[in-house]
Short mmCIF file of C-alpha atoms and ligand atoms in Angstrom, two decimals:
data_model
loop_
_atom_site.label_atom_id
_atom_site.label_comp_id
_atom_site.label_asym_id
_atom_site.label_seq_id
_atom_site.Cartn_x
_atom_site.Cartn_y
_atom_site.Cartn_z
CA ILE A 1 -47.37 -48.56 34.76
CA MET A 2 -50.05 -51.27 32.68
CA PRO A 3 -52.49 -49.55 30.45
CA GLY A 4 -56.07 -48.96 32.05
CA THR A 5 -53.87 -49.76 35.42
CA GLU A 6 -52.96 -48.31 38.48
CA GLN A 7 -50.03 -51.13 38.20
CA ALA A 8 -46.48 -50.54 37.45
CA GLY A 9 -45.58 -53.67 35.38
CA GLU A 10 -44.40 -54.39 31.21
CA VAL A 11 -47.05 -54.84 29.18
CA THR A 12 -45.68 -57.36 25.44
CA ARG A 13 -47.17 -57.67 22.25
CA THR A 14 -46.54 -59.37 20.23
CA GLN A 15 -47.55 -57.89 16.64
CA HIS A 16 -45.61 -58.28 12.77
CA PHE A 17 -44.82 -54.35 11.85
CA PRO A 18 -44.50 -53.29 8.83
CA ASP A 19 -41.76 -50.85 9.74
CA HIS A 20 -40.04 -49.07 13.42
CA LYS A 21 -43.07 -46.12 12.67
CA ALA A 22 -45.86 -48.27 13.27
CA GLY A 23 -44.35 -50.33 16.43
CA PHE A 24 -43.39 -46.85 17.70
CA LYS A 25 -46.75 -45.72 17.53
CA LEU A 26 -48.59 -48.57 19.41
CA MET A 27 -46.20 -48.23 21.92
CA VAL A 28 -47.73 -44.11 22.25
CA GLU A 29 -51.36 -45.31 21.87
CA LEU A 30 -50.33 -48.12 24.93
CA LEU A 31 -49.34 -45.08 26.64
CA ALA A 32 -52.17 -42.87 25.86
CA GLU A 33 -54.11 -45.54 27.68
CA THR A 34 -51.71 -46.07 30.35
CA LYS A 35 -52.80 -44.12 33.55
CA PRO A 36 -49.94 -42.55 36.17
CA ALA A 37 -49.17 -44.47 39.77
CA GLY A 38 -52.14 -43.29 41.72
CA GLY A 39 -54.30 -43.38 38.67
CA GLN A 40 -54.41 -39.31 38.57
CA GLY A 41 -54.12 -37.04 35.58
CA GLN A 42 -52.44 -38.43 32.26
CA LEU A 43 -48.18 -39.83 31.64
CA VAL A 44 -46.72 -36.99 29.47
CA VAL A 45 -43.21 -37.71 27.86
CA ARG A 46 -40.99 -36.24 28.86
CA ALA A 47 -37.77 -38.14 27.58
CA ILE A 48 -36.97 -40.84 25.72
CA GLY A 49 -34.04 -43.00 25.61
CA HIS A 50 -32.61 -45.12 23.34
CA ARG A 51 -30.13 -48.20 23.65
CA VAL A 52 -27.32 -47.92 20.99
CA VAL A 53 -25.46 -50.70 20.20
CA GLN A 54 -22.84 -48.62 18.45
CA GLY A 55 -21.02 -45.31 18.87
CA GLY A 56 -17.68 -46.69 17.60
CA ASP A 57 -14.91 -44.18 18.07
CA ARG A 58 -17.64 -41.11 17.72
CA PHE A 59 -19.37 -41.18 20.81
CA LYS A 60 -17.42 -41.43 24.40
CA GLU A 61 -21.22 -40.41 25.69
CA ALA A 62 -24.25 -40.18 25.70
CA CYS A 63 -26.18 -37.02 23.95
CA LEU A 64 -29.61 -35.29 23.21
CA VAL A 65 -30.65 -36.88 19.21
CA THR A 66 -30.61 -34.39 16.25
CA PRO A 67 -30.83 -35.14 12.63
CA LYS A 68 -26.91 -34.90 12.71
CA ILE A 69 -26.50 -37.17 15.28
CA VAL A 70 -29.31 -39.48 14.00
CA GLU A 71 -26.97 -39.43 10.73
CA GLU A 72 -23.97 -40.11 12.54
CA ILE A 73 -25.18 -43.04 14.33
CA ARG A 74 -26.44 -44.29 10.68
CA GLU A 75 -23.27 -44.07 9.25
CA LEU A 76 -21.59 -45.91 12.02
CA SER A 77 -23.50 -49.22 10.62
CA ALA A 78 -21.26 -50.94 9.05
CA LEU A 79 -19.70 -51.62 12.24
CA ALA A 80 -23.09 -52.89 13.23
CA PRO A 81 -25.39 -54.14 10.72
CA LEU A 82 -28.23 -55.86 12.62
CA HIS A 83 -29.05 -52.44 15.55
CA ASN A 84 -26.98 -49.22 14.05
CA PRO A 85 -29.84 -49.34 11.09
CA GLY A 86 -33.27 -49.46 13.38
CA HIS A 87 -32.05 -46.99 16.11
CA ALA A 88 -31.53 -44.57 13.74
CA GLU A 89 -35.58 -45.72 12.03
CA GLY A 90 -36.02 -45.17 15.74
CA MET A 91 -35.00 -41.52 16.77
CA GLU A 92 -36.28 -40.78 13.49
CA THR A 93 -39.40 -41.96 13.94
CA ALA A 94 -39.21 -40.93 18.13
CA LEU A 95 -38.80 -37.45 16.58
CA GLU A 96 -41.09 -37.14 14.15
CA VAL A 97 -44.05 -38.30 16.28
CA PHE A 98 -42.73 -36.63 19.75
CA PRO A 99 -41.73 -33.09 18.73
CA GLY A 100 -40.17 -30.96 20.68
CA VAL A 101 -39.86 -33.81 23.08
CA PRO A 102 -35.29 -34.12 24.12
CA SER A 103 -35.06 -38.37 23.14
CA VAL A 104 -31.26 -39.31 23.92
CA ALA A 105 -28.69 -41.88 22.94
CA VAL A 106 -27.17 -44.28 25.35
CA PHE A 107 -24.32 -46.29 24.33
CA ASP A 108 -23.60 -49.94 24.62
CA THR A 109 -19.54 -49.05 23.86
CA GLU A 110 -19.64 -45.53 25.43
CA PHE A 111 -18.34 -46.73 29.13
CA HIS A 112 -15.33 -49.52 27.47
CA GLN A 113 -14.59 -45.95 25.96
CA THR A 114 -12.08 -45.60 28.95
CA MET A 115 -9.76 -48.62 27.44
CA PRO A 116 -6.02 -47.85 27.17
CA ARG A 117 -5.41 -47.36 23.49
CA HIS A 118 -2.88 -50.41 23.82
CA VAL A 119 -5.53 -51.98 24.90
CA TYR A 120 -8.22 -51.40 22.62
CA LEU A 121 -6.10 -52.03 19.68
CA TYR A 122 -5.68 -55.10 18.53
CA PRO A 123 -2.04 -56.07 16.76
CA LEU A 124 -3.39 -55.75 12.78
CA PRO A 125 -1.66 -53.43 10.57
CA TYR A 126 -1.94 -49.92 12.30
CA GLU A 127 -3.89 -48.77 8.82
CA TYR A 128 -6.92 -51.09 9.56
CA TYR A 129 -7.33 -48.67 12.26
CA THR A 130 -7.21 -45.73 10.70
CA ASP A 131 -8.59 -45.83 7.58
CA LEU A 132 -11.00 -49.39 9.18
CA ALA A 133 -11.83 -47.97 12.14
CA VAL A 134 -10.69 -51.58 13.50
CA ARG A 135 -10.23 -51.96 17.25
CA ARG A 136 -11.84 -53.46 20.23
CA TYR A 137 -15.10 -52.17 21.09
CA GLY A 138 -17.31 -53.62 23.97
CA PHE A 139 -20.60 -54.20 24.98
CA HIS A 140 -22.96 -54.72 27.10
CA GLY A 141 -21.54 -51.49 28.48
CA THR A 142 -24.99 -49.95 30.13
CA SER A 143 -25.79 -53.80 31.69
CA HIS A 144 -21.52 -53.87 33.07
CA ARG A 145 -21.66 -50.02 34.40
CA TYR A 146 -24.94 -50.79 36.03
CA VAL A 147 -23.85 -54.27 38.02
CA ALA A 148 -21.03 -52.34 38.83
CA LYS A 149 -22.59 -49.11 40.80
CA GLY A 150 -24.89 -51.67 42.66
CA ALA A 151 -21.98 -53.91 44.14
CA ALA A 152 -20.44 -51.01 44.82
CA LYS A 153 -23.84 -49.98 46.86
CA ALA A 154 -23.94 -53.12 48.22
CA LEU A 155 -20.38 -52.64 49.23
CA HIS A 156 -21.31 -49.43 50.35
CA ARG A 157 -17.68 -48.25 48.73
CA ASP A 158 -17.02 -45.80 45.94
CA LEU A 159 -16.90 -47.23 42.41
CA ALA A 160 -13.96 -45.06 41.58
CA GLU A 161 -11.60 -47.02 44.42
CA LEU A 162 -12.76 -50.54 43.26
CA ASN A 163 -11.52 -53.25 41.36
CA MET A 164 -13.89 -55.14 39.18
CA ILE A 165 -14.58 -58.08 37.24
CA THR A 166 -18.71 -58.19 35.77
CA CYS A 167 -19.23 -61.09 34.33
CA HIS A 168 -22.95 -60.42 31.91
CA LEU A 169 -23.38 -64.11 30.97
CA GLY A 170 -26.49 -64.14 28.60
CA ASN A 171 -27.39 -65.77 25.55
CA GLY A 172 -24.77 -63.13 24.64
CA ALA A 173 -22.16 -62.77 26.82
CA SER A 174 -19.40 -60.49 28.17
CA ILE A 175 -16.58 -59.97 30.44
CA THR A 176 -15.56 -56.77 31.84
CA ALA A 177 -12.30 -55.54 34.03
CA ILE A 178 -12.85 -52.14 36.19
CA LYS A 179 -9.86 -50.49 37.70
CA ASN A 180 -10.57 -47.81 39.84
CA GLY A 181 -14.25 -47.54 38.87
CA GLU A 182 -13.79 -47.43 34.72
CA CYS A 183 -13.50 -49.95 32.22
CA PHE A 184 -10.11 -51.58 31.34
CA ASP A 185 -10.54 -54.45 29.10
CA THR A 186 -13.90 -56.24 28.19
CA SER A 187 -14.08 -59.18 26.14
CA MET A 188 -15.93 -58.56 22.91
CA GLY A 189 -14.38 -56.55 20.73
CA LEU A 190 -14.69 -55.14 17.14
CA THR A 191 -18.41 -56.56 17.19
CA PRO A 192 -20.56 -58.95 20.12
CA LEU A 193 -19.08 -61.57 18.31
CA ALA A 194 -15.55 -61.39 20.34
CA GLY A 195 -14.85 -62.99 24.20
CA ILE A 196 -16.07 -66.47 25.80
CA MET A 197 -18.27 -68.95 24.16
CA MET A 198 -21.92 -67.75 24.07
CA GLY A 199 -25.63 -69.51 23.42
CA SER A 200 -24.54 -69.95 18.96
CA ARG A 201 -21.66 -66.94 18.80
CA CYS A 202 -17.86 -69.24 19.29
CA GLY A 203 -16.79 -66.31 21.52
CA ASP A 204 -12.68 -66.25 20.71
CA VAL A 205 -11.18 -68.35 18.05
CA ASP A 206 -7.99 -68.54 16.10
CA PRO A 207 -8.54 -66.26 13.16
CA SER A 208 -6.92 -68.97 10.89
CA ALA A 209 -9.10 -71.48 12.07
CA VAL A 210 -12.27 -69.93 10.58
CA THR A 211 -10.02 -69.17 7.05
CA PHE A 212 -9.37 -72.28 6.84
CA VAL A 213 -12.53 -73.68 6.96
CA ALA A 214 -13.43 -70.93 3.86
CA LYS A 215 -10.90 -72.26 2.00
CA GLN A 216 -11.65 -76.04 2.47
CA ARG A 217 -15.70 -75.38 2.29
CA ASN A 218 -15.76 -72.74 -0.10
CA ILE A 219 -17.54 -70.14 2.32
CA ALA A 220 -18.29 -66.70 1.65
CA PRO A 221 -17.83 -64.42 4.77
CA GLU A 222 -20.67 -63.06 4.86
CA LYS A 223 -22.13 -66.80 5.39
CA LEU A 224 -18.85 -67.73 8.46
CA ASP A 225 -20.09 -64.65 10.19
CA VAL A 226 -23.67 -66.84 10.01
CA ILE A 227 -22.09 -70.04 11.09
CA MET A 228 -19.96 -68.18 13.75
CA ASN A 229 -23.05 -65.83 15.02
CA LYS A 230 -25.76 -68.95 15.01
CA GLN A 231 -24.35 -71.98 14.89
CA SER A 232 -21.72 -72.16 17.34
CA GLY A 233 -21.23 -71.69 21.05
CA LEU A 234 -23.14 -73.90 23.21
CA LEU A 235 -25.54 -75.13 20.03
CA GLY A 236 -22.70 -75.82 17.62
CA ILE A 237 -20.99 -78.32 20.70
CA CYS A 238 -24.25 -79.98 21.58
CA GLY A 239 -26.76 -79.02 19.39
CA ARG A 240 -28.75 -76.25 22.43
CA ASN A 241 -28.59 -73.00 23.15
CA ASP A 242 -30.16 -72.97 25.73
CA LEU A 243 -28.29 -73.26 28.93
CA ARG A 244 -31.45 -74.95 30.66
CA ASP A 245 -31.33 -77.03 28.04
CA VAL A 246 -28.42 -78.04 28.22
CA HIS A 247 -27.91 -78.53 31.89
CA GLU A 248 -31.12 -81.65 31.72
CA ALA A 249 -28.92 -82.76 28.60
CA ARG A 250 -26.20 -83.46 31.25
CA ALA A 251 -28.89 -84.82 33.70
CA ASN A 252 -29.80 -87.29 31.04
CA GLY A 253 -25.71 -88.42 30.48
CA ASP A 254 -26.13 -86.58 27.31
CA GLU A 255 -22.04 -86.17 26.69
CA MET A 256 -21.66 -83.13 24.56
CA ALA A 257 -23.32 -81.58 26.38
CA GLN A 258 -21.76 -81.70 28.95
CA LEU A 259 -18.77 -81.34 27.06
CA ALA A 260 -20.65 -77.79 26.12
CA PHE A 261 -20.37 -76.67 29.11
CA GLU A 262 -16.63 -77.64 30.32
CA MET A 263 -15.98 -75.54 27.86
CA PHE A 264 -18.94 -72.69 27.98
CA ILE A 265 -16.71 -72.53 31.78
CA TYR A 266 -13.14 -72.61 31.08
CA ARG A 267 -13.70 -70.06 28.54
CA ILE A 268 -14.70 -67.84 31.61
CA GLN A 269 -12.47 -69.10 33.90
CA LYS A 270 -9.58 -68.15 31.60
CA TYR A 271 -11.39 -64.64 31.71
CA LEU A 272 -11.11 -64.58 34.87
CA GLY A 273 -7.62 -65.59 35.23
CA SER A 274 -6.17 -62.91 32.39
CA TYR A 275 -8.62 -60.00 34.31
CA TYR A 276 -6.87 -60.73 38.16
CA ALA A 277 -3.51 -60.70 36.54
CA VAL A 278 -3.63 -57.09 34.48
CA LEU A 279 -5.98 -55.99 37.82
CA GLY A 280 -3.49 -57.67 40.71
CA ARG A 281 -6.70 -56.74 43.39
CA VAL A 282 -9.84 -57.99 42.72
CA ASP A 283 -12.26 -56.17 45.02
CA ALA A 284 -15.31 -57.89 43.62
CA LEU A 285 -16.84 -60.20 40.99
CA VAL A 286 -20.48 -59.53 39.70
CA PHE A 287 -22.94 -62.43 38.01
CA THR A 288 -25.59 -60.98 36.16
CA ALA A 289 -28.11 -61.53 32.66
CA GLY A 290 -30.01 -64.86 32.19
CA ILE A 291 -27.12 -67.37 33.33
CA GLY A 292 -25.28 -65.61 35.92
CA GLU A 293 -28.40 -64.40 37.80
CA ASN A 294 -29.91 -67.64 37.51
CA ASP A 295 -27.87 -70.51 37.64
CA HIS A 296 -25.96 -71.21 40.58
CA LEU A 297 -24.25 -74.25 38.83
CA THR A 298 -22.38 -72.17 36.29
CA ARG A 299 -21.75 -69.64 39.44
CA ALA A 300 -20.38 -73.14 41.39
CA ALA A 301 -18.13 -74.09 37.91
CA VAL A 302 -16.76 -71.11 37.43
CA CYS A 303 -15.44 -70.29 41.06
CA GLN A 304 -14.22 -73.81 41.23
CA GLY A 305 -11.02 -74.05 41.47
CA LEU A 306 -10.31 -70.22 41.97
CA GLU A 307 -10.53 -69.60 45.93
CA HIS A 308 -6.70 -69.31 45.22
CA MET A 309 -7.25 -66.45 43.51
CA GLY A 310 -9.24 -64.97 46.67
CA PHE A 311 -12.76 -66.32 45.00
CA LYS A 312 -14.53 -68.44 47.70
CA LEU A 313 -18.00 -68.52 46.72
CA ASP A 314 -20.33 -69.43 49.55
CA VAL A 315 -22.05 -73.30 48.71
CA ALA A 316 -25.43 -71.80 50.14
CA ALA A 317 -26.05 -68.66 49.20
CA ASN A 318 -25.41 -69.38 46.38
CA ALA A 319 -27.82 -72.81 45.47
CA ALA A 320 -30.35 -70.67 47.58
CA SER A 321 -32.81 -68.65 45.06
CA GLY A 322 -32.98 -64.98 45.25
CA ARG A 323 -33.86 -62.10 43.58
CA GLY A 324 -32.09 -58.90 43.83
CA THR A 325 -28.60 -58.05 44.33
CA ARG A 326 -27.01 -60.18 46.91
CA ARG A 327 -23.75 -61.71 48.43
CA VAL A 328 -22.59 -65.14 47.36
CA SER A 329 -19.11 -65.53 48.90
CA THR A 330 -17.72 -66.56 52.12
CA PRO A 331 -17.59 -63.87 54.78
CA ASP A 332 -13.82 -64.05 54.32
CA SER A 333 -13.34 -64.07 50.69
CA PRO A 334 -10.77 -61.58 49.72
CA THR A 335 -12.92 -60.72 46.52
CA ALA A 336 -16.21 -60.67 47.49
CA ILE A 337 -18.51 -62.38 44.62
CA TYR A 338 -22.42 -60.39 44.03
CA VAL A 339 -25.62 -61.62 42.37
CA VAL A 340 -26.80 -58.40 40.41
CA PRO A 341 -29.55 -58.61 38.28
CA THR A 342 -28.57 -56.36 35.66
CA ASP A 343 -31.78 -53.48 34.41
CA GLU A 344 -30.61 -51.99 31.15
CA GLU A 345 -33.31 -49.72 30.36
CA LEU A 346 -33.17 -48.56 34.40
CA GLU A 347 -29.79 -47.41 33.79
CA ILE A 348 -30.43 -45.46 29.93
CA ALA A 349 -33.39 -43.82 31.53
CA GLN A 350 -31.75 -42.27 34.30
CA LEU A 351 -28.99 -41.77 31.92
CA THR A 352 -31.65 -40.19 29.59
CA GLN A 353 -33.27 -37.94 33.23
CA ALA A 354 -30.37 -36.56 34.01
CA LEU A 355 -29.26 -35.54 30.36
CA VAL A 356 -32.45 -34.25 29.98
CA ALA A 357 -32.71 -32.11 33.91
CA GLY A 358 -29.08 -30.95 32.52
CA CYS A 359 -30.17 -29.54 29.28
CA PHE A 360 -33.88 -27.82 30.76
CA LEU A 361 -31.37 -26.38 33.65
CA GLU A 362 -29.14 -24.63 30.54
CA SER A 363 -31.57 -23.28 28.69
CA SER A 364 -33.40 -21.82 31.70
P1 LIG B 401 -30.56 -63.16 28.37
O1 LIG B 401 -29.79 -62.90 27.22
O2 LIG B 401 -29.83 -62.51 29.63
O3 LIG B 401 -31.63 -63.26 28.75
O4 LIG B 401 -30.43 -64.40 29.26
C1 LIG B 401 -30.75 -65.62 28.35
C2 LIG B 401 -30.27 -67.03 29.07
O5 LIG B 401 -30.37 -67.14 30.20
C3 LIG B 401 -31.06 -68.10 27.97
O6 LIG B 401 -30.48 -68.44 27.00
C4 LIG B 401 -30.46 -69.32 29.29
O7 LIG B 401 -29.54 -69.84 28.97
C5 LIG B 401 -30.15 -68.35 30.12
N1 LIG B 401 -31.12 -68.44 31.42
C6 LIG B 401 -32.12 -68.33 31.95
N2 LIG B 401 -32.87 -68.25 33.05
C7 LIG B 401 -31.91 -69.26 32.98
C8 LIG B 401 -32.02 -70.76 34.55
N3 LIG B 401 -32.78 -70.20 35.33
N4 LIG B 401 -30.74 -71.62 34.62
C9 LIG B 401 -30.05 -71.27 33.73
N5 LIG B 401 -30.34 -70.49 32.95
C10 LIG B 401 -31.17 -69.50 32.76
#
């Protein structure tokens, strides 16, 4: 809801804050200025949903935030150093600024907790798993679940009976194989670096390529992390990380941009092939996020040549500009292909609402 108005919408304010608490306080002020839809009364914050990137092995599902939970989320920081410390700080601030208002932690890794052990383990010495918790966790789980539910709804089918491949293609990108409504495998791993090629992340490479470069160039592991996360992917190949810029360069005859796009598409197709192989039947292929929702060229290139797997794109429906959930496969396509706009905030809000409603029921 926009402050001072009766209209639904978003407010974006770019400002420097010394810490999370200061930023959170501004949000509280904006909410205080905000009128509920209809313009009557005041907005009351009944619950707060927090997105948490890394829940590790510890968190199988969303949970109410307590100081102990905050500590446990902080302890997982080694597995998500860029995210979990900030999440913990945000939760502490929420508990302080809104005493008595329940906070709920929703984990990006949660949807992927159903992966079987033989899928999530790496063939490294087993002690790295038992001692260091090194395994595939997967990310973007909230988005994969949200769009899977959206596709099931569009198909008028129960998610629990569907096999799907969901492609979250944004600046960060991941692909998930869903079997009977549950995550079976996903392309990201211990960190959000693994899987397909991304805007500036390399995705899967031979690990020895990395140790070879490190030795040859005498590069420290921390620097390697920066190179693989921020200087690789589309950016590393053609100097551009936004796919719109890559397309523009391709249109101007830039060969490296063309190469980067071909690499990007090929790597997605390889994942689709391997997930098709393990699922056996794919009821829906779903595209979402910045690229998946907006870029018909990517969707067309990904599906081209995969008709033999049952992915028959309707060229006109795919190229038509549209918003909202839409089917872009031919009526006779064995696999229904959908574009489903993701909404992680809504998914977090709904999970929060469900959990908080449950806890009010329990306490009443
Ligand atoms: P996200 O991380 O989901 O916000 O996606 C961001 C990325 O989506 C950008 O870096 C672009 O590469 C891509 N993107 C957004 N809009 C378009 C568009 N209209 N056409 C092609 N790519 C787009």
